[in-house]
Amino acid sequence: MASPTIDDKPIDEEKLGELVGMAVNELGAAYYAPLLVIGDRLGLYEALADGGPLLPAELAERTDTVEPYVAEWLAAGAAGGYVTYDRETGCYSLTPEQTALLADEDSPAFLAGGFQGLVGYQKRLSEIESDFRTGEGVGWHEQDEDVCHGTERFYRPSYETNLIDEWIPALNGMDARLTAGARVADVGCGHGASTIIMAKAYPSSEFVGIDYHEHSIEMARKRAEEVGVADRISFEVATAKEYNGTDYDLVMMFDAYHDMGDPVGVASHVRETLADDGAWMLVEPFANDRVEDNLNPIGRAFYCASTMACVPNSLDQGGDPVLGAQAGEARLREVITEGGFTSVRRATETPFNLVLEASP
């Protein structure tokens, strides 16, 4: 029998089988993403972590949910490896590792927020599809609220783990300056997670949290009040090219610079507002400089998120140039120096982030 072809090109059936298998696995993962968000919102993972092993009926009773839904939800999680099933008892549970991933918001491995953001992105799917042809954009302020909340929950555990103990000490002399008392601007602060972490760690310093999204600033003010650091932080609704203040000892941007429509203009404004001996800390998604070196699971996740959120926001703000979430150090260095900085160095890194220090 002749081998199958497409446009007279032979098909390698073994490779096709591998590709189909990969696609089926991806399809299951895509279907599981909203189920993960449902489990997160309804406290199913938390209840399973606290009280497991549990039968579906027991988990339903503890979470005020309905057994048929919970039973199917549990089986889906077990099939994907997110939940553990005991075939002898019919009970489900979470291992410590599964708990760290899905039920412990303080864990650096907690990723439920990333799935929440993903579900939020999909609510703009038709608009993004249209923008592929028009070149128009979607600003962060136009995204579903799950995008903002999910993004914060995705990044905050890493900030909690690394910001004070690893990233600030990697900057030249900055830890001592902050301890003594410094002026700090957190530009693109969102809900204020990074600003609040810094204010708690450095009570002698003065912080300004800045974001153009008014609702996010309202949320940041509320959270600063809740944790008792509102006296150390003021919040401002402004863009990264227009925020107020001068002579900042430190300007910070966390996973935000690549979203901006005029990154050179932003760099120029940061330079104008920074003290002559100050520093600009940019925390950016980890990326190598060449596309082929980013074709891995982390790069894939960031490229996908960038297509749905980062590039649309940049285009909404003019997009000149559009960096995207996988810009890489060399491209970032290029636009930062074009904005007036003379020195840019990689201070440190994690599997998910590059930490750059730019000096006037």
PDB file of N, CA, C and O in Angstrom, residues 255-306:
ATOM      1  N   ASP A 255       8.279  42.921  35.818  1.00  0.00           N
ATOM      2  CA  ASP A 255       7.568  42.227  34.741  1.00  0.00           C
ATOM      3  C   ASP A 255       6.594  43.155  34.029  1.00  0.00           C
ATOM      4  O   ASP A 255       5.468  42.769  33.697  1.00  0.00           O
ATOM      5  N   ALA A 256       7.021  44.389  33.789  1.00  0.00           N
ATOM      6  CA  ALA A 256       6.141  45.389  33.192  1.00  0.00           C
ATOM      7  C   ALA A 256       6.772  46.138  32.021  1.00  0.00           C
ATOM      8  O   ALA A 256       6.053  46.588  31.117  1.00  0.00           O
ATOM      9  N   TYR A 257       8.087  46.290  32.012  1.00  0.00           N
ATOM     10  CA  TYR A 257       8.731  47.148  31.016  1.00  0.00           C
ATOM     11  C   TYR A 257       8.445  46.687  29.596  1.00  0.00           C
ATOM     12  O   TYR A 257       8.184  47.499  28.702  1.00  0.00           O
ATOM     13  N   HIS A 258       8.467  45.375  29.354  1.00  0.00           N
ATOM     14  CA  HIS A 258       8.280  44.853  27.999  1.00  0.00           C
ATOM     15  C   HIS A 258       6.866  45.085  27.479  1.00  0.00           C
ATOM     16  O   HIS A 258       6.617  44.953  26.286  1.00  0.00           O
ATOM     17  N   ASP A 259       5.915  45.424  28.382  1.00  0.00           N
ATOM     18  CA  ASP A 259       4.529  45.687  27.980  1.00  0.00           C
ATOM     19  C   ASP A 259       4.334  47.101  27.443  1.00  0.00           C
ATOM     20  O   ASP A 259       3.270  47.394  26.879  1.00  0.00           O
ATOM     21  N   MET A 260       5.285  47.971  27.632  1.00  0.00           N
ATOM     22  CA  MET A 260       5.060  49.395  27.418  1.00  0.00           C
ATOM     23  C   MET A 260       5.246  49.780  25.959  1.00  0.00           C
ATOM     24  O   MET A 260       6.081  49.236  25.244  1.00  0.00           O
ATOM     25  N   GLY A 261       4.429  50.751  25.513  1.00  0.00           N
ATOM     26  CA  GLY A 261       4.397  51.108  24.104  1.00  0.00           C
ATOM     27  C   GLY A 261       5.577  51.915  23.622  1.00  0.00           C
ATOM     28  O   GLY A 261       5.893  51.906  22.432  1.00  0.00           O
ATOM     29  N   ASP A 262       6.239  52.624  24.506  1.00  0.00           N
ATOM     30  CA  ASP A 262       7.409  53.434  24.138  1.00  0.00           C
ATOM     31  C   ASP A 262       8.517  53.170  25.146  1.00  0.00           C
ATOM     32  O   ASP A 262       8.800  54.006  26.017  1.00  0.00           O
ATOM     33  N   PRO A 263       9.154  52.011  25.083  1.00  0.00           N
ATOM     34  CA  PRO A 263      10.156  51.679  26.100  1.00  0.00           C
ATOM     35  C   PRO A 263      11.353  52.619  26.127  1.00  0.00           C
ATOM     36  O   PRO A 263      11.932  52.843  27.191  1.00  0.00           O
ATOM     37  N   VAL A 264      11.708  53.198  24.990  1.00  0.00           N
ATOM     38  CA  VAL A 264      12.808  54.170  24.987  1.00  0.00           C
ATOM     39  C   VAL A 264      12.379  55.430  25.735  1.00  0.00           C
ATOM     40  O   VAL A 264      13.133  55.968  26.561  1.00  0.00           O
ATOM     41  N   GLY A 265      11.169  55.902  25.468  1.00  0.00           N
ATOM     42  CA  GLY A 265      10.660  57.076  26.178  1.00  0.00           C
ATOM     43  C   GLY A 265      10.526  56.826  27.667  1.00  0.00           C
ATOM     44  O   GLY A 265      10.787  57.718  28.486  1.00  0.00           O
ATOM     45  N   VAL A 266      10.123  55.607  28.041  1.00  0.00           N
ATOM     46  CA  VAL A 266      10.035  55.250  29.463  1.00  0.00           C
ATOM     47  C   VAL A 266      11.416  55.302  30.098  1.00  0.00           C
ATOM     48  O   VAL A 266      11.604  55.863  31.187  1.00  0.00           O
ATOM     49  N   ALA A 267      12.403  54.727  29.422  1.00  0.00           N
ATOM     50  CA  ALA A 267      13.770  54.753  29.954  1.00  0.00           C
ATOM     51  C   ALA A 267      14.259  56.184  30.134  1.00  0.00           C
ATOM     52  O   ALA A 267      14.907  56.509  31.140  1.00  0.00           O
ATOM     53  N   SER A 268      13.929  57.035  29.189  1.00  0.00           N
ATOM     54  CA  SER A 268      14.333  58.439  29.281  1.00  0.00           C
ATOM     55  C   SER A 268      13.698  59.116  30.491  1.00  0.00           C
ATOM     56  O   SER A 268      14.361  59.877  31.212  1.00  0.00           O
ATOM     57  N   HIS A 269      12.417  58.839  30.743  1.00  0.00           N
ATOM     58  CA  HIS A 269      11.744  59.450  31.893  1.00  0.00           C
ATOM     59  C   HIS A 269      12.301  58.901  33.203  1.00  0.00           C
ATOM     60  O   HIS A 269      12.477  59.660  34.170  1.00  0.00           O
ATOM     61  N   VAL A 270      12.591  57.613  33.241  1.00  0.00           N
ATOM     62  CA  VAL A 270      13.211  57.048  34.449  1.00  0.00           C
ATOM     63  C   VAL A 270      14.537  57.743  34.709  1.00  0.00           C
ATOM     64  O   VAL A 270      14.853  58.107  35.859  1.00  0.00           O
ATOM     65  N   ARG A 271      15.321  57.938  33.660  1.00  0.00           N
ATOM     66  CA  ARG A 271      16.621  58.611  33.825  1.00  0.00           C
ATOM     67  C   ARG A 271      16.433  60.016  34.381  1.00  0.00           C
ATOM     68  O   ARG A 271      17.200  60.451  35.252  1.00  0.00           O
ATOM     69  N   GLU A 272      15.408  60.727  33.939  1.00  0.00           N
ATOM     70  CA  GLU A 272      15.160  62.091  34.412  1.00  0.00           C
ATOM     71  C   GLU A 272      14.744  62.121  35.879  1.00  0.00           C
ATOM     72  O   GLU A 272      15.017  63.099  36.580  1.00  0.00           O
ATOM     73  N   THR A 273      14.066  61.084  36.338  1.00  0.00           N
ATOM     74  CA  THR A 273      13.538  61.087  37.711  1.00  0.00           C
ATOM     75  C   THR A 273      14.477  60.411  38.702  1.00  0.00           C
ATOM     76  O   THR A 273      14.199  60.409  39.904  1.00  0.00           O
ATOM     77  N   LEU A 274      15.560  59.849  38.216  1.00  0.00           N
ATOM     78  CA  LEU A 274      16.481  59.102  39.064  1.00  0.00           C
ATOM     79  C   LEU A 274      17.589  60.017  39.577  1.00  0.00           C
ATOM     80  O   LEU A 274      18.077  60.900  38.864  1.00  0.00           O
ATOM     81  N   ALA A 275      17.994  59.798  40.812  1.00  0.00           N
ATOM     82  CA  ALA A 275      19.162  60.514  41.338  1.00  0.00           C
ATOM     83  C   ALA A 275      20.397  60.135  40.533  1.00  0.00           C
ATOM     84  O   ALA A 275      20.474  59.053  39.941  1.00  0.00           O
ATOM     85  N   ASP A 276      21.390  61.019  40.519  1.00  0.00           N
ATOM     86  CA  ASP A 276      22.591  60.776  39.725  1.00  0.00           C
ATOM     87  C   ASP A 276      23.323  59.502  40.138  1.00  0.00           C
ATOM     88  O   ASP A 276      23.986  58.870  39.319  1.00  0.00           O
ATOM     89  N   ASP A 277      23.194  59.134  41.399  1.00  0.00           N
ATOM     90  CA  ASP A 277      23.839  57.903  41.869  1.00  0.00           C
ATOM     91  C   ASP A 277      22.810  56.805  42.133  1.00  0.00           C
ATOM     92  O   ASP A 277      23.065  55.844  42.852  1.00  0.00           O
ATOM     93  N   GLY A 278      21.608  56.966  41.552  1.00  0.00           N
ATOM     94  CA  GLY A 278      20.548  55.992  41.758  1.00  0.00           C
ATOM     95  C   GLY A 278      20.659  54.808  40.814  1.00  0.00           C
ATOM     96  O   GLY A 278      21.568  54.720  39.977  1.00  0.00           O
ATOM     97  N   ALA A 279      19.708  53.894  40.921  1.00  0.00           N
ATOM     98  CA  ALA A 279      19.695  52.694  40.094  1.00  0.00           C
ATOM     99  C   ALA A 279      18.269  52.373  39.668  1.00  0.00           C
ATOM    100  O   ALA A 279      17.297  52.667  40.374  1.00  0.00           O
ATOM    101  N   TRP A 280      18.166  51.773  38.511  1.00  0.00           N
ATOM    102  CA  TRP A 280      16.891  51.292  37.984  1.00  0.00           C
ATOM    103  C   TRP A 280      16.956  49.775  37.954  1.00  0.00           C
ATOM    104  O   TRP A 280      17.806  49.199  37.270  1.00  0.00           O
ATOM    105  N   MET A 281      16.087  49.119  38.721  1.00  0.00           N
ATOM    106  CA  MET A 281      16.025  47.669  38.731  1.00  0.00           C
ATOM    107  C   MET A 281      14.862  47.214  37.868  1.00  0.00           C
ATOM    108  O   MET A 281      13.712  47.554  38.121  1.00  0.00           O
ATOM    109  N   LEU A 282      15.177  46.418  36.842  1.00  0.00           N
ATOM    110  CA  LEU A 282      14.151  45.855  35.976  1.00  0.00           C
ATOM    111  C   LEU A 282      14.109  44.354  36.191  1.00  0.00           C
ATOM    112  O   LEU A 282      15.115  43.657  36.000  1.00  0.00           O
ATOM    113  N   VAL A 283      12.967  43.861  36.614  1.00  0.00           N
ATOM    114  CA  VAL A 283      12.732  42.427  36.697  1.00  0.00           C
ATOM    115  C   VAL A 283      11.888  42.059  35.484  1.00  0.00           C
ATOM    116  O   VAL A 283      10.772  42.547  35.326  1.00  0.00           O
ATOM    117  N   GLU A 284      12.442  41.223  34.607  1.00  0.00           N
ATOM    118  CA  GLU A 284      11.801  40.871  33.353  1.00  0.00           C
ATOM    119  C   GLU A 284      11.698  39.353  33.219  1.00  0.00           C
ATOM    120  O   GLU A 284      12.495  38.624  33.823  1.00  0.00           O
ATOM    121  N   PRO A 285      10.727  38.854  32.449  1.00  0.00           N
ATOM    122  CA  PRO A 285      10.675  37.419  32.224  1.00  0.00           C
ATOM    123  C   PRO A 285      11.991  36.893  31.670  1.00  0.00           C
ATOM    124  O   PRO A 285      12.611  37.531  30.808  1.00  0.00           O
ATOM    125  N   PHE A 286      12.410  35.744  32.152  1.00  0.00           N
ATOM    126  CA  PHE A 286      13.683  35.197  31.674  1.00  0.00           C
ATOM    127  C   PHE A 286      13.585  34.886  30.184  1.00  0.00           C
ATOM    128  O   PHE A 286      12.624  34.284  29.709  1.00  0.00           O
ATOM    129  N   ALA A 287      14.604  35.299  29.444  1.00  0.00           N
ATOM    130  CA  ALA A 287      14.673  34.985  28.016  1.00  0.00           C
ATOM    131  C   ALA A 287      16.113  35.050  27.564  1.00  0.00           C
ATOM    132  O   ALA A 287      16.892  35.894  28.033  1.00  0.00           O
ATOM    133  N   ASN A 288      16.472  34.163  26.670  1.00  0.00           N
ATOM    134  CA  ASN A 288      17.742  34.273  25.963  1.00  0.00           C
ATOM    135  C   ASN A 288      17.550  35.219  24.788  1.00  0.00           C
ATOM    136  O   ASN A 288      16.433  35.617  24.446  1.00  0.00           O
ATOM    137  N   ASP A 289      18.655  35.576  24.139  1.00  0.00           N
ATOM    138  CA  ASP A 289      18.582  36.592  23.100  1.00  0.00           C
ATOM    139  C   ASP A 289      18.081  36.060  21.759  1.00  0.00           C
ATOM    140  O   ASP A 289      17.578  36.826  20.941  1.00  0.00           O
ATOM    141  N   ARG A 290      18.204  34.752  21.531  1.00  0.00           N
ATOM    142  CA  ARG A 290      17.796  34.169  20.252  1.00  0.00           C
ATOM    143  C   ARG A 290      16.534  33.331  20.432  1.00  0.00           C
ATOM    144  O   ARG A 290      16.391  32.619  21.425  1.00  0.00           O
ATOM    145  N   VAL A 291      15.646  33.404  19.464  1.00  0.00           N
ATOM    146  CA  VAL A 291      14.399  32.644  19.529  1.00  0.00           C
ATOM    147  C   VAL A 291      14.676  31.170  19.758  1.00  0.00           C
ATOM    148  O   VAL A 291      14.033  30.523  20.599  1.00  0.00           O
ATOM    149  N   GLU A 292      15.635  30.610  19.026  1.00  0.00           N
ATOM    150  CA  GLU A 292      15.889  29.174  19.126  1.00  0.00           C
ATOM    151  C   GLU A 292      16.316  28.742  20.526  1.00  0.00           C
ATOM    152  O   GLU A 292      16.162  27.577  20.888  1.00  0.00           O
ATOM    153  N   ASP A 293      16.829  29.681  21.311  1.00  0.00           N
ATOM    154  CA  ASP A 293      17.243  29.350  22.680  1.00  0.00           C
ATOM    155  C   ASP A 293      16.105  29.514  23.689  1.00  0.00           C
ATOM    156  O   ASP A 293      16.290  29.239  24.875  1.00  0.00           O
ATOM    157  N   ASN A 294      14.954  29.965  23.219  1.00  0.00           N
ATOM    158  CA  ASN A 294      13.779  30.109  24.087  1.00  0.00           C
ATOM    159  C   ASN A 294      12.693  29.083  23.772  1.00  0.00           C
ATOM    160  O   ASN A 294      11.587  29.170  24.318  1.00  0.00           O
ATOM    161  N   LEU A 295      13.000  28.126  22.910  1.00  0.00           N
ATOM    162  CA  LEU A 295      12.004  27.130  22.520  1.00  0.00           C
ATOM    163  C   LEU A 295      12.011  25.996  23.531  1.00  0.00           C
ATOM    164  O   LEU A 295      12.473  24.883  23.282  1.00  0.00           O
ATOM    165  N   ASN A 296      11.464  26.318  24.698  1.00  0.00           N
ATOM    166  CA  ASN A 296      11.426  25.415  25.845  1.00  0.00           C
ATOM    167  C   ASN A 296      10.137  25.716  26.621  1.00  0.00           C
ATOM    168  O   ASN A 296       9.413  26.665  26.293  1.00  0.00           O
ATOM    169  N   PRO A 297       9.797  24.926  27.637  1.00  0.00           N
ATOM    170  CA  PRO A 297       8.517  25.156  28.321  1.00  0.00           C
ATOM    171  C   PRO A 297       8.337  26.553  28.898  1.00  0.00           C
ATOM    172  O   PRO A 297       7.235  27.128  28.814  1.00  0.00           O
ATOM    173  N   ILE A 298       9.381  27.126  29.497  1.00  0.00           N
ATOM    174  CA  ILE A 298       9.236  28.472  30.059  1.00  0.00           C
ATOM    175  C   ILE A 298       9.066  29.506  28.960  1.00  0.00           C
ATOM    176  O   ILE A 298       8.192  30.379  29.014  1.00  0.00           O
ATOM    177  N   GLY A 299       9.905  29.402  27.933  1.00  0.00           N
ATOM    178  CA  GLY A 299       9.772  30.322  26.807  1.00  0.00           C
ATOM    179  C   GLY A 299       8.414  30.211  26.146  1.00  0.00           C
ATOM    180  O   GLY A 299       7.800  31.215  25.762  1.00  0.00           O
ATOM    181  N   ARG A 300       7.928  28.991  26.017  1.00  0.00           N
ATOM    182  CA  ARG A 300       6.621  28.782  25.411  1.00  0.00           C
ATOM    183  C   ARG A 300       5.519  29.482  26.199  1.00  0.00           C
ATOM    184  O   ARG A 300       4.649  30.159  25.635  1.00  0.00           O
ATOM    185  N   ALA A 301       5.538  29.320  27.518  1.00  0.00           N
ATOM    186  CA  ALA A 301       4.511  29.953  28.347  1.00  0.00           C
ATOM    187  C   ALA A 301       4.553  31.467  28.197  1.00  0.00           C
ATOM    188  O   ALA A 301       3.506  32.133  28.059  1.00  0.00           O
ATOM    189  N   PHE A 302       5.762  32.032  28.192  1.00  0.00           N
ATOM    190  CA  PHE A 302       5.875  33.484  28.084  1.00  0.00           C
ATOM    191  C   PHE A 302       5.509  33.981  26.687  1.00  0.00           C
ATOM    192  O   PHE A 302       4.897  35.042  26.543  1.00  0.00           O
ATOM    193  N   TYR A 303       5.884  33.254  25.638  1.00  0.00           N
ATOM    194  CA  TYR A 303       5.480  33.660  24.290  1.00  0.00           C
ATOM    195  C   TYR A 303       3.959  33.666  24.160  1.00  0.00           C
ATOM    196  O   TYR A 303       3.372  34.574  23.554  1.00  0.00           O
ATOM    197  N   CYS A 304       3.301  32.648  24.716  1.00  0.00           N
ATOM    198  CA  CYS A 304       1.836  32.574  24.636  1.00  0.00           C
ATOM    199  C   CYS A 304       1.188  33.723  25.395  1.00  0.00           C
ATOM    200  O   CYS A 304       0.294  34.409  24.870  1.00  0.00           O
ATOM    201  N   ALA A 305       1.627  33.945  26.632  1.00  0.00           N
ATOM    202  CA  ALA A 305       1.067  35.045  27.419  1.00  0.00           C
ATOM    203  C   ALA A 305       1.346  36.386  26.753  1.00  0.00           C
ATOM    204  O   ALA A 305       0.503  37.290  26.763  1.00  0.00           O
ATOM    205  N   SER A 306       2.517  36.511  26.156  1.00  0.00           N
ATOM    206  CA  SER A 306       2.885  37.757  25.491  1.00  0.00           C
ATOM    207  C   SER A 306       1.974  38.044  24.309  1.00  0.00           C
ATOM    208  O   SER A 306       1.578  39.193  24.069  1.00  0.00           O
TER     209      SER A 306
END
